[in-house]
Amino acid sequence: MDSSPPLDYERHTWLVLGVSAALGFAVGAFVHPMWMDNVESAQVIANLVVYPPGNVMRAYHTSVYSLLIQAAAILLRAGVSEWTLSVCFSGLQGALACSSLALVTLAVSRSLTTALALPVLMLRFREAIPDTAFDYLATFHGHHYPNLFPNHAGIYGVVGLFWILLVFGLFSLRKVRTASTLLGLMPAIHPGLAPALVVGVLANVVFLRHTLRSWLPTVVRYGAIGIGVFLVTASWQLFFLWDVPSDVPRQEIARIAEAFVVHWDDHNALLGSGDWVGYFESEYYTLLLSVSLLTFLRHYLSAPARIVVVALLAITIVAIAYAVALNLFPGAFSWQLRSLMLRRWLNLSSFGFVVLAFGLLGQLAFVHRDRWAALAFGAVVALVLSGRPSAITCAAAFAMSDQDTDRLLDGLTFPLVLVLSPLLIAWLRLRKPRPSYAAAWTPVLSTLVFGALAWSLYANQWSRIDTAQLRGEDRNSAVLARVRQHPVLLLVGDGPAIWDIGRIQLRTRRPLLLDPTQLNLLLKVPSVGRQMAWILNRVYGARITDGIPGLLDEGWSGFDRERWGAIRREFHVTEVLVRKDLPLHLELVADSETLALYSIPEQ
């Protein structure tokens, strides 16, 4: 490991990590607590929810692998409630998201103020969308895959993305042992995103090999610890928990999976003719900043800090190449490759360009004490805290405003000010040295920034704490309490009301015939495709070989009691949970403003 003494800003690493993690945990757990996906799968692992053999949802929950699930299952068996665990994992997501952004910003900016400021500014953007929003292009510019901060019910993607940033942030601050352990642990956290981390590591091995050669023994030794945890927990999952169909012919699996990818999988949807420019907007900024910081602006990066820039650049280039090739030659990619969803790697660039630009601007403002940079830094902080830019890119702001052309300028303001101002100021400083403002003003500026951030946290976070939400209660709690009373399979409808509940099994301990909000599970457990196709056809009247219908349950209002009785006998479901505006020819058991629970008669 590098034995040279730490640079001044590297001494702040653990302070920044601790403060930002505490902030993120508090916001995630107390402001945005949500029912968590990993706790739902943990219910099945812990035998708190029992599915009949061969059930699609059982196969999914016993085969999906993550240390997040296994840890939750152990805690459930120890007596911790589902909601308490969900609150804790909501907070842990926030802690990871805020600390990873802060550490990468510290590596680039060399400024404590800048590192602690960025997570708070990003939290201000978070308020533009509700917890239940599902627009991929919302606020943080997703790429046909949710991109959310600081937490979300879909915990895996959030944790996987920020885990990658945390690893490279720690390497960039020369915390090699910790970073190496987390590097080896990555497959146990999110196996699907582990290849992205590998691409970033390999790029650094190739381009920064002279700088990193002395780290190799430490990386191997401590990385082996993380890999060892992965091998043990993955083996336990495979040999003791795995319960998936093994008698389905491979040709049948491939036929159904291919049809699902083409007709149903929104994560692999091809770009329309007018989507190309906006889709890659965050990548334009990331490429511009990365190349600049590695070439003519390399003076502003320490050698270790180049690690995160090289990693972001490599991951972004690979993901762009894949996305372009997939859209130009979709037939050349098998369903297995498409199921890896490599385009979601692009979500790293949506946070990456913000970190690089704000970090460079903060370095110019607080380390080099450039007057114009200080003004630009203040302008960015004021702009974000004002709440006017609703998203980090123009394309996202345009989509969130229902394609209102008047919002185009608003959407461009933030990225242009953030990206162009530090690049221009840094370039001018290289051409001609510029006088700096007096050092005595630095603590004054930091105090003003922290004061504004504290006000924003109170006004936009702490003041919005909802005591009912903290208890896990909402307008659907009474209906879901009624659903909880029976342990037999439940049939679930479709629509926004169903998607906004949170996971139904998680909240009720009731096994489901099929969860319409998790149909992408087919690509994770392709051997259940035949059974899923059968259920979709017989119960929902939908075919995987056709396009997605408007809503899966739109035909249910026309089912008579005889049809419902046949469904009960064939699939052993006794009740149906649907949105309130879908009346069924069945006995109403309970309802709320948005949901209705019906009983299916035995005869």
Coordinates of C-alpha atoms in Angstrom, one line a residue:
M1 CA 0.0 0.0 0.0
D2 CA 1.1 3.5 -0.7
S3 CA 3.2 4.6 2.4
S4 CA 3.4 8.3 1.6
P5 CA 1.7 10.5 4.2
P6 CA -1.9 11.4 3.6
L7 CA -2.8 14.6 1.9
D8 CA -4.6 17.2 3.9
Y9 CA -8.0 16.5 2.5
E10 CA -7.5 12.7 2.9
R11 CA -7.4 13.2 6.7
H12 CA -11.1 14.2 6.5
T13 CA -12.2 10.8 5.0
W14 CA -13.6 9.2 8.0
L15 CA -15.2 12.5 9.3
V16 CA -16.9 13.0 5.9
L17 CA -18.0 9.4 5.9
G18 CA -19.4 9.5 9.4
V19 CA -21.2 12.8 9.0
S20 CA -22.7 12.1 5.6
A21 CA -23.7 8.6 6.6
A22 CA -25.5 9.8 9.7
L23 CA -27.3 12.5 7.7
G24 CA -28.3 9.9 5.0
F25 CA -29.5 7.4 7.6
A26 CA -31.6 10.0 9.4
V27 CA -33.3 11.1 6.1
G28 CA -33.8 7.6 4.8
A29 CA -35.2 6.2 8.1
F30 CA -37.3 9.1 9.4
V31 CA -38.2 11.2 6.3
H32 CA -38.5 8.5 3.6
P33 CA -39.1 5.2 5.4
M34 CA -40.5 2.6 3.0
W35 CA -41.4 -1.1 2.8
M36 CA -38.2 -2.8 1.4
D37 CA -38.0 -5.5 -1.3
N38 CA -35.3 -7.4 0.4
V39 CA -37.4 -7.9 3.6
E40 CA -40.1 -9.4 1.4
S41 CA -37.8 -12.1 0.1
A42 CA -36.5 -12.6 3.6
Q43 CA -40.0 -13.5 4.8
V44 CA -39.9 -16.6 2.5
I45 CA -36.3 -17.5 3.5
A46 CA -37.3 -17.2 7.2
N47 CA -40.4 -19.3 6.6
L48 CA -42.7 -16.5 7.8
V49 CA -44.6 -16.7 4.5
V50 CA -45.1 -20.2 3.1
Y51 CA -45.8 -20.8 -0.6
P52 CA -47.0 -24.1 -2.1
P53 CA -44.3 -26.1 -4.0
G54 CA -43.8 -25.0 -7.6
N55 CA -45.3 -21.5 -7.1
V56 CA -43.7 -18.8 -9.3
M57 CA -43.2 -16.3 -6.4
R58 CA -41.6 -19.0 -4.2
A59 CA -39.1 -19.8 -6.9
Y60 CA -38.3 -16.1 -7.2
H61 CA -37.9 -15.4 -3.5
T62 CA -35.7 -18.5 -2.8
S63 CA -33.4 -18.0 -5.8
V64 CA -32.8 -14.3 -5.8
Y65 CA -29.5 -13.9 -4.0
S66 CA -28.1 -10.9 -1.9
L67 CA -26.5 -10.5 1.5
L68 CA -29.2 -7.9 2.0
I69 CA -31.9 -10.6 2.0
Q70 CA -30.0 -13.1 4.1
A71 CA -29.2 -10.5 6.8
A72 CA -32.9 -9.5 6.8
A73 CA -34.0 -13.2 7.1
I74 CA -31.7 -13.7 10.1
L75 CA -33.1 -10.7 11.8
L76 CA -36.7 -11.7 11.1
R77 CA -36.1 -15.1 12.6
A78 CA -34.7 -13.2 15.7
G79 CA -38.0 -11.5 16.1
V80 CA -37.5 -8.1 14.4
S81 CA -40.6 -6.9 12.7
E82 CA -40.9 -6.3 8.9
W83 CA -41.5 -2.6 9.4
T84 CA -38.7 -2.1 11.8
L85 CA -36.3 -3.8 9.3
S86 CA -37.7 -1.8 6.4
V87 CA -37.0 1.4 8.4
C88 CA -33.5 0.3 9.1
F89 CA -32.8 -0.6 5.5
S90 CA -34.3 2.7 4.4
G91 CA -31.8 4.4 6.6
L92 CA -28.9 2.2 5.5
Q93 CA -29.6 3.0 1.9
G94 CA -29.6 6.7 2.7
A95 CA -26.3 6.3 4.6
L96 CA -24.6 4.5 1.7
A97 CA -25.9 7.0 -0.9
C98 CA -24.9 10.1 0.9
S99 CA -21.6 8.9 2.1
S100 CA -20.5 7.5 -1.3
L101 CA -21.3 10.8 -3.0
A102 CA -19.6 12.8 -0.3
L103 CA -16.4 10.7 -0.5
V104 CA -16.1 10.9 -4.2
T105 CA -16.7 14.6 -4.0
L106 CA -14.0 14.9 -1.4
A107 CA -11.5 13.1 -3.6
V108 CA -12.1 15.5 -6.5
S109 CA -12.6 18.7 -4.6
R110 CA -10.1 18.3 -1.7
S111 CA -12.7 20.4 0.2
L112 CA -14.6 19.4 3.3
T113 CA -17.3 22.0 2.7
T114 CA -17.9 20.8 -0.8
A115 CA -18.0 17.1 0.2
L116 CA -20.6 17.6 2.9
A117 CA -22.6 20.0 0.8
L118 CA -23.3 17.8 -2.2
P119 CA -25.5 15.1 -0.6
V120 CA -27.7 17.9 0.9
L121 CA -28.1 19.5 -2.5
M122 CA -29.1 16.2 -4.1
L123 CA -31.7 15.7 -1.3
R124 CA -33.3 18.9 -2.5
F125 CA -33.8 17.4 -5.9
R126 CA -35.3 14.3 -4.2
E127 CA -38.3 16.4 -3.1
A128 CA -39.4 17.0 -6.7
I129 CA -40.8 13.4 -6.9
P130 CA -42.9 11.4 -4.4
D131 CA -41.8 8.1 -3.0
T132 CA -44.0 6.2 -5.4
A133 CA -42.9 7.8 -8.6
F134 CA -42.0 5.3 -11.3
D135 CA -40.9 7.6 -14.2
Y136 CA -37.5 6.3 -15.2
L137 CA -36.5 9.7 -16.5
A138 CA -37.6 11.5 -13.3
T139 CA -35.2 13.9 -11.5
F140 CA -32.0 11.7 -11.5
H141 CA -32.2 10.7 -15.2
G142 CA -32.7 7.0 -15.2
H143 CA -31.9 4.9 -18.3
H144 CA -34.9 2.6 -18.6
Y145 CA -34.1 1.6 -15.1
P146 CA -35.0 3.5 -11.9
N147 CA -32.3 6.0 -10.7
L148 CA -33.2 7.1 -7.2
F149 CA -31.7 8.9 -4.2
P150 CA -31.2 8.5 -1.3
N151 CA -33.4 5.3 -1.0
H152 CA -36.3 3.4 -2.5
A153 CA -38.3 0.3 -2.0
G154 CA -36.4 -1.3 -4.8
I155 CA -33.3 -1.5 -2.6
Y156 CA -31.0 -3.6 -4.8
G157 CA -30.4 -1.1 -7.6
V158 CA -29.8 1.8 -5.2
V159 CA -27.4 -0.1 -3.0
G160 CA -25.5 -1.6 -6.0
L161 CA -25.0 1.7 -7.7
F162 CA -23.8 3.6 -4.6
W163 CA -21.7 0.6 -3.5
I164 CA -19.7 1.0 -6.7
L165 CA -19.2 4.8 -6.0
L166 CA -18.2 4.0 -2.4
V167 CA -15.5 1.5 -3.5
F168 CA -13.9 3.9 -6.0
G169 CA -14.3 6.8 -3.6
L170 CA -12.4 5.0 -0.9
F171 CA -9.7 3.9 -3.4
S172 CA -9.4 7.5 -4.5
L173 CA -8.8 8.5 -0.9
R174 CA -6.2 5.7 -0.4
K175 CA -8.3 3.8 2.0
V176 CA -7.1 0.6 0.3
R177 CA -7.9 -2.0 2.9
T178 CA -11.5 -1.0 3.3
A179 CA -12.1 -0.4 -0.4
S180 CA -10.6 -3.8 -1.2
T181 CA -12.9 -5.6 1.3
L182 CA -15.9 -3.9 -0.2
L183 CA -14.7 -4.7 -3.7
G184 CA -14.6 -8.4 -2.9
L185 CA -18.0 -8.2 -1.2
M186 CA -19.7 -6.7 -4.3
P187 CA -21.1 -9.9 -5.8
A188 CA -22.8 -10.6 -2.4
I189 CA -24.5 -7.2 -2.5
H190 CA -25.6 -7.0 -6.1
P191 CA -24.4 -9.8 -8.4
G192 CA -25.9 -8.1 -11.5
L193 CA -23.9 -4.9 -11.0
A194 CA -20.7 -6.6 -10.1
P195 CA -19.5 -6.7 -13.7
A196 CA -19.7 -2.8 -13.8
L197 CA -17.3 -2.7 -10.9
V198 CA -15.0 -5.1 -12.6
V199 CA -14.9 -2.9 -15.7
G200 CA -13.9 0.1 -13.6
V201 CA -11.2 -1.9 -11.8
L202 CA -9.7 -3.3 -15.0
A203 CA -9.6 0.1 -16.6
N204 CA -7.6 1.4 -13.6
V205 CA -5.3 -1.7 -13.8
V206 CA -4.6 -0.9 -17.4
F207 CA -4.3 2.9 -17.3
L208 CA -3.0 3.6 -13.8
R209 CA -1.0 0.4 -13.3
H210 CA 2.2 2.2 -12.3
T211 CA 0.4 4.2 -9.6
L212 CA -1.4 1.1 -8.3
R213 CA 1.2 -1.6 -8.5
S214 CA 2.3 -1.2 -4.8
W215 CA -1.4 -1.7 -3.7
L216 CA -1.7 -5.1 -5.3
P217 CA -0.8 -7.3 -2.2
T218 CA -3.2 -5.3 0.0
V219 CA -6.0 -5.5 -2.6
V220 CA -5.6 -9.2 -3.0
R221 CA -5.4 -9.9 0.7
Y222 CA -8.4 -7.8 1.8
G223 CA -10.4 -8.5 -1.4
A224 CA -10.2 -12.2 -0.5
I225 CA -12.1 -11.5 2.7
G226 CA -15.1 -10.1 0.8
I227 CA -14.9 -12.8 -1.8
G228 CA -14.9 -15.4 1.0
V229 CA -18.1 -14.0 2.5
F230 CA -19.7 -14.1 -1.0
L231 CA -18.7 -17.7 -1.6
V232 CA -20.1 -18.9 1.8
T233 CA -23.4 -17.0 1.6
A234 CA -23.9 -17.9 -2.1
S235 CA -23.3 -21.6 -1.4
W236 CA -25.8 -21.5 1.4
Q237 CA -28.4 -20.0 -0.9
L238 CA -27.7 -22.5 -3.7
F239 CA -27.7 -25.7 -1.6
F240 CA -30.2 -25.0 1.2
L241 CA -32.7 -22.4 -0.2
W242 CA -32.8 -22.7 -3.9
D243 CA -36.2 -24.1 -5.1
V244 CA -36.8 -23.6 -8.8
P245 CA -38.3 -25.8 -11.5
S246 CA -35.7 -28.1 -13.1
D247 CA -37.9 -30.1 -15.5
V248 CA -38.6 -27.4 -18.1
P249 CA -37.0 -28.0 -21.5
R250 CA -34.3 -25.4 -22.4
Q251 CA -36.1 -24.7 -25.7
E252 CA -39.2 -23.7 -23.9
I253 CA -37.3 -21.5 -21.4
A254 CA -35.6 -19.7 -24.3
R255 CA -38.8 -19.3 -26.3
I256 CA -40.7 -17.6 -23.4
A257 CA -37.8 -15.6 -22.2
E258 CA -37.1 -14.2 -25.7
A259 CA -40.7 -13.3 -26.1
F260 CA -40.8 -11.6 -22.7
V261 CA -37.7 -9.5 -23.5
V262 CA -39.1 -8.4 -26.8
H263 CA -42.7 -7.7 -25.8
W264 CA -42.8 -7.1 -22.0
D265 CA -39.5 -6.1 -20.5
D266 CA -39.4 -2.3 -20.2
H267 CA -35.8 -2.3 -19.0
N268 CA -34.8 -3.6 -22.4
A269 CA -37.1 -1.4 -24.5
L270 CA -35.5 0.1 -27.6
L271 CA -35.2 3.8 -28.0
G272 CA -37.6 5.7 -30.2
S273 CA -36.3 7.9 -33.0
G274 CA -36.7 11.0 -30.9
D275 CA -35.2 9.6 -27.7
W276 CA -31.6 9.3 -28.5
V277 CA -30.4 12.8 -27.7
G278 CA -32.1 13.1 -24.4
Y279 CA -31.4 9.6 -23.3
F280 CA -27.6 10.1 -23.3
E281 CA -27.6 13.6 -21.9
S282 CA -25.9 12.8 -18.6
E283 CA -23.2 10.8 -20.6
Y284 CA -22.3 13.9 -22.6
Y285 CA -21.5 15.7 -19.4
T286 CA -19.7 12.8 -17.8
L287 CA -17.5 12.2 -20.9
L288 CA -16.6 15.9 -21.2
L289 CA -15.7 16.2 -17.5
S290 CA -13.8 12.9 -17.3
V291 CA -11.7 13.5 -20.4
S292 CA -10.9 17.1 -19.4
L293 CA -9.8 16.0 -15.9
L294 CA -7.6 13.3 -17.3
T295 CA -6.0 15.5 -19.9
F296 CA -5.6 19.2 -19.9
L297 CA -7.0 19.6 -16.4
R298 CA -5.2 16.7 -14.8
H299 CA -3.3 19.3 -12.7
Y300 CA -6.5 19.5 -10.6
L301 CA -6.6 15.8 -9.8
S302 CA -4.3 14.0 -7.4
A303 CA -3.0 10.6 -8.7
P304 CA -5.3 8.6 -6.4
A305 CA -8.3 10.8 -7.3
R306 CA -7.9 9.7 -11.0
I307 CA -9.1 6.3 -10.0
V308 CA -12.7 7.2 -9.7
V309 CA -12.6 9.3 -12.9
V310 CA -11.0 6.4 -14.9
A311 CA -13.6 4.0 -13.5
L312 CA -16.6 6.3 -14.4
L313 CA -15.2 6.9 -17.9
A314 CA -14.7 3.2 -18.6
I315 CA -18.1 2.1 -17.3
T316 CA -19.8 4.9 -19.2
I317 CA -18.1 4.1 -22.5
V318 CA -18.9 0.3 -22.2
A319 CA -22.5 1.0 -21.3
I320 CA -22.9 3.5 -24.2
A321 CA -21.4 1.1 -26.7
Y322 CA -23.8 -1.6 -25.5
A323 CA -26.8 0.7 -25.6
V324 CA -26.1 1.9 -29.1
A325 CA -25.3 -1.6 -30.4
L326 CA -28.5 -3.0 -28.8
N327 CA -30.7 -0.4 -30.5
L328 CA -29.0 -0.7 -33.9
F329 CA -28.8 -4.5 -33.9
P330 CA -31.3 -5.9 -31.4
G331 CA -31.3 -9.3 -33.1
A332 CA -27.6 -9.8 -32.4
F333 CA -28.2 -9.9 -28.6
S334 CA -29.5 -13.0 -26.9
W335 CA -32.1 -12.8 -24.2
Q336 CA -29.5 -13.9 -21.6
L337 CA -27.2 -10.9 -22.4
R338 CA -30.2 -8.5 -22.5
S339 CA -31.4 -9.8 -19.1
L340 CA -28.1 -8.4 -17.6
M341 CA -29.5 -4.9 -18.3
L342 CA -26.1 -3.4 -19.0
R343 CA -27.7 -0.1 -19.8
R344 CA -28.5 0.5 -16.2
W345 CA -24.7 1.1 -15.8
L346 CA -25.4 4.5 -17.4
N347 CA -27.2 5.5 -14.1
L348 CA -23.7 5.9 -12.6
S349 CA -23.0 8.8 -15.0
S350 CA -26.1 10.6 -13.9
F351 CA -24.6 11.0 -10.5
G352 CA -21.0 10.9 -11.8
F353 CA -21.1 14.2 -13.8
V354 CA -22.6 16.0 -10.8
V355 CA -19.9 14.8 -8.5
L356 CA -17.1 15.6 -11.0
A357 CA -18.4 19.1 -11.8
F358 CA -19.3 20.1 -8.3
G359 CA -16.1 18.7 -7.0
L360 CA -14.0 20.7 -9.5
L361 CA -16.0 23.8 -8.8
G362 CA -15.5 23.3 -5.0
Q363 CA -11.8 22.9 -5.4
L364 CA -11.5 26.1 -7.4
A365 CA -13.6 27.9 -4.9
F366 CA -12.2 26.7 -1.6
V367 CA -8.7 25.3 -2.3
H368 CA -7.6 27.8 -5.0
R369 CA -9.9 30.5 -3.7
D370 CA -10.9 31.7 -7.1
R371 CA -13.3 34.6 -6.9
W372 CA -15.4 33.6 -10.0
A373 CA -15.5 30.0 -8.8
A374 CA -16.8 31.1 -5.4
L375 CA -19.5 33.1 -7.1
A376 CA -20.4 30.1 -9.3
F377 CA -20.4 27.8 -6.3
G378 CA -22.8 30.1 -4.5
A379 CA -25.0 30.3 -7.6
V380 CA -25.3 26.5 -7.9
V381 CA -26.1 26.2 -4.2
A382 CA -28.8 29.0 -4.4
L383 CA -30.2 27.5 -7.7
V384 CA -30.7 24.1 -6.2
L385 CA -32.0 25.2 -2.9
S386 CA -34.5 27.4 -4.6
G387 CA -36.2 24.3 -5.9
R388 CA -36.5 25.7 -9.4
P389 CA -34.6 23.0 -11.3
S390 CA -36.7 19.9 -10.8
A391 CA -34.2 17.5 -12.3
I392 CA -30.5 17.2 -12.9
T393 CA -30.7 17.1 -16.7
C394 CA -32.8 18.9 -19.4
A395 CA -34.3 15.7 -20.6
A396 CA -35.5 14.6 -17.2
A397 CA -37.0 18.1 -16.4
F398 CA -38.7 18.0 -19.8
A399 CA -40.2 14.6 -19.1
M400 CA -41.3 15.5 -15.6
S401 CA -43.1 18.6 -16.8
D402 CA -45.2 16.6 -19.4
Q403 CA -42.9 17.8 -22.2
D404 CA -43.6 21.5 -21.6
T405 CA -41.2 23.3 -23.9
D406 CA -41.1 26.2 -21.5
R407 CA -39.2 24.0 -19.0
L408 CA -36.4 23.3 -21.4
L409 CA -34.4 26.4 -20.4
D410 CA -35.1 25.5 -16.7
G411 CA -33.8 22.0 -17.3
L412 CA -30.7 23.3 -19.0
T413 CA -29.8 25.8 -16.4
F414 CA -28.5 23.5 -13.7
P415 CA -26.2 21.2 -15.9
L416 CA -24.9 24.1 -17.9
V417 CA -24.0 26.2 -14.9
L418 CA -22.6 23.3 -13.0
V419 CA -20.6 21.8 -15.9
L420 CA -19.4 24.8 -17.9
S421 CA -18.4 27.1 -15.1
P422 CA -15.7 25.0 -13.5
L423 CA -14.3 23.9 -16.9
L424 CA -14.1 27.5 -18.1
I425 CA -12.6 28.8 -14.8
A426 CA -10.1 25.9 -14.5
W427 CA -9.0 26.4 -18.1
L428 CA -8.5 30.2 -17.6
R429 CA -6.5 29.6 -14.5
L430 CA -4.1 27.4 -16.5
R431 CA -3.6 30.0 -19.2
K432 CA -3.0 32.9 -16.8
P433 CA -2.7 32.8 -13.0
R434 CA -5.5 34.8 -11.3
P435 CA -5.4 36.5 -7.9
S436 CA -7.2 34.6 -5.1
Y437 CA -9.5 36.1 -2.6
A438 CA -8.2 36.5 1.0
A439 CA -7.9 33.3 3.0
A440 CA -9.9 34.9 5.8
W441 CA -13.0 34.7 3.7
T442 CA -12.9 30.9 3.3
P443 CA -14.5 30.1 6.7
V444 CA -17.0 32.8 6.1
L445 CA -18.1 31.3 2.8
S446 CA -18.2 27.8 4.4
T447 CA -20.4 29.1 7.2
L448 CA -22.8 30.7 4.8
V449 CA -23.0 27.4 2.8
F450 CA -23.6 25.3 5.8
G451 CA -26.2 27.7 7.1
A452 CA -28.1 27.6 3.8
L453 CA -27.9 23.8 3.8
A454 CA -29.1 23.5 7.4
W455 CA -32.1 25.7 6.5
S456 CA -32.8 23.4 3.5
L457 CA -32.6 20.3 5.6
Y458 CA -35.1 21.7 8.1
A459 CA -37.5 23.1 5.6
N460 CA -37.4 20.3 3.1
Q461 CA -36.6 17.2 5.2
W462 CA -37.2 17.4 8.9
S463 CA -40.4 19.5 8.7
R464 CA -41.9 16.7 6.4
I465 CA -41.6 13.9 8.9
D466 CA -45.0 12.1 9.0
T467 CA -45.7 10.2 12.3
A468 CA -48.2 7.9 10.5
Q469 CA -45.6 7.1 7.9
L470 CA -43.0 6.4 10.6
R471 CA -45.4 3.7 12.0
G472 CA -45.8 2.2 8.5
E473 CA -49.4 3.3 8.2
D474 CA -51.3 4.7 5.3
R475 CA -54.8 4.8 3.8
N476 CA -54.6 1.2 2.8
S477 CA -53.5 -0.2 6.2
A478 CA -57.1 -1.3 7.2
V479 CA -57.7 -3.2 4.0
L480 CA -54.3 -4.9 4.2
A481 CA -54.9 -5.9 7.8
R482 CA -58.0 -7.8 6.5
V483 CA -55.9 -9.4 3.7
R484 CA -53.5 -10.6 6.4
Q485 CA -56.2 -12.7 8.1
H486 CA -56.0 -15.7 5.7
P487 CA -52.8 -17.6 4.8
V488 CA -54.0 -18.9 1.4
L489 CA -53.0 -17.6 -2.0
L490 CA -54.2 -14.1 -2.9
L491 CA -54.9 -12.9 -6.4
V492 CA -53.7 -9.4 -7.1
G493 CA -54.8 -6.9 -9.9
D494 CA -52.9 -4.2 -11.6
G495 CA -52.8 -0.4 -11.8
P496 CA -51.3 2.5 -10.0
A497 CA -53.2 1.8 -6.8
I498 CA -51.6 -1.6 -6.6
W499 CA -48.1 -0.4 -7.5
D500 CA -48.3 2.4 -4.8
I501 CA -49.1 0.0 -1.9
G502 CA -45.6 -1.3 -1.4
R503 CA -45.1 -5.0 -1.6
I504 CA -48.4 -6.7 -0.6
Q505 CA -46.8 -10.0 0.6
L506 CA -44.4 -7.9 2.8
R507 CA -47.2 -5.9 4.4
T508 CA -49.6 -8.9 4.9
R509 CA -47.6 -12.1 5.1
R510 CA -50.0 -13.4 2.5
P511 CA -48.6 -15.5 -0.3
L512 CA -49.5 -14.3 -3.9
L513 CA -50.4 -16.3 -6.9
L514 CA -48.4 -13.8 -9.0
D515 CA -47.2 -10.3 -8.3
P516 CA -47.9 -8.1 -11.3
T517 CA -45.4 -5.5 -10.1
Q518 CA -42.5 -8.0 -10.3
L519 CA -43.0 -9.7 -13.7
N520 CA -39.3 -9.0 -14.5
L521 CA -38.6 -11.8 -12.2
L522 CA -38.9 -14.1 -15.2
L523 CA -35.5 -13.0 -16.4
K524 CA -34.0 -13.7 -13.0
V525 CA -35.6 -17.2 -12.8
P526 CA -36.3 -18.1 -16.5
S527 CA -37.4 -21.6 -15.6
V528 CA -40.6 -20.3 -14.2
G529 CA -41.5 -18.7 -17.5
R530 CA -43.9 -21.5 -18.6
Q531 CA -45.9 -21.4 -15.4
M532 CA -46.0 -17.6 -15.4
A533 CA -47.2 -17.6 -19.0
W534 CA -49.9 -20.1 -18.0
I535 CA -51.1 -17.9 -15.2
L536 CA -51.0 -14.7 -17.3
N537 CA -53.1 -16.5 -20.0
R538 CA -55.7 -18.2 -17.8
V539 CA -56.2 -15.6 -15.1
Y540 CA -55.3 -12.3 -16.8
G541 CA -56.1 -13.1 -20.4
A542 CA -52.6 -11.9 -21.5
R543 CA -50.1 -13.7 -23.7
I544 CA -46.3 -13.1 -23.4
T545 CA -46.0 -13.5 -27.2
D546 CA -48.2 -10.4 -27.6
G547 CA -47.6 -6.8 -26.4
I548 CA -48.3 -5.7 -22.9
P549 CA -52.0 -4.9 -22.4
G550 CA -53.0 -1.6 -20.9
L551 CA -53.7 -3.2 -17.5
L552 CA -53.5 -6.9 -16.8
D553 CA -56.8 -6.9 -15.0
E554 CA -58.8 -4.8 -17.3
G555 CA -61.0 -7.8 -18.3
W556 CA -61.9 -8.9 -14.8
S557 CA -65.0 -6.6 -14.5
G558 CA -66.6 -8.9 -17.2
F559 CA -65.9 -12.2 -15.3
D560 CA -69.1 -13.8 -13.9
R561 CA -69.2 -16.0 -10.8
E562 CA -68.7 -19.2 -12.7
R563 CA -65.5 -17.9 -14.3
W564 CA -64.2 -16.8 -10.8
G565 CA -65.2 -20.2 -9.4
A566 CA -63.1 -21.9 -12.1
I567 CA -60.1 -19.7 -11.3
R568 CA -60.5 -20.6 -7.6
R569 CA -60.6 -24.3 -8.3
E570 CA -57.6 -24.2 -10.7
F571 CA -55.3 -21.9 -8.8
H572 CA -56.5 -22.2 -5.2
V573 CA -57.0 -18.5 -4.6
T574 CA -59.8 -17.4 -2.4
E575 CA -59.7 -13.6 -2.5
V576 CA -58.9 -10.8 -5.1
L577 CA -57.3 -7.5 -4.3
V578 CA -57.9 -4.8 -6.9
R579 CA -58.0 -1.1 -7.4
K580 CA -61.2 0.5 -6.1
D581 CA -62.4 1.7 -9.5
L582 CA -62.6 -1.9 -10.9
P583 CA -65.9 -3.4 -9.7
L584 CA -66.1 -7.2 -9.7
H585 CA -69.1 -9.5 -9.7
L586 CA -68.0 -10.8 -6.3
E587 CA -68.7 -10.2 -2.7
L588 CA -66.9 -7.1 -1.4
V589 CA -65.1 -7.9 1.8
A590 CA -63.2 -4.6 2.6
D591 CA -62.3 -1.4 0.8
S592 CA -60.4 1.9 1.1
E593 CA -60.1 5.0 -1.0
T594 CA -58.1 3.2 -3.6
L595 CA -58.3 -0.6 -2.9
A596 CA -61.1 -3.2 -2.8
L597 CA -60.9 -6.8 -1.5
Y598 CA -63.3 -9.4 -2.9
S599 CA -64.1 -13.0 -1.9
I600 CA -64.3 -15.7 -4.5
P601 CA -67.1 -18.1 -3.7
E602 CA -66.3 -21.8 -3.4
Q603 CA -69.1 -22.9 -5.7

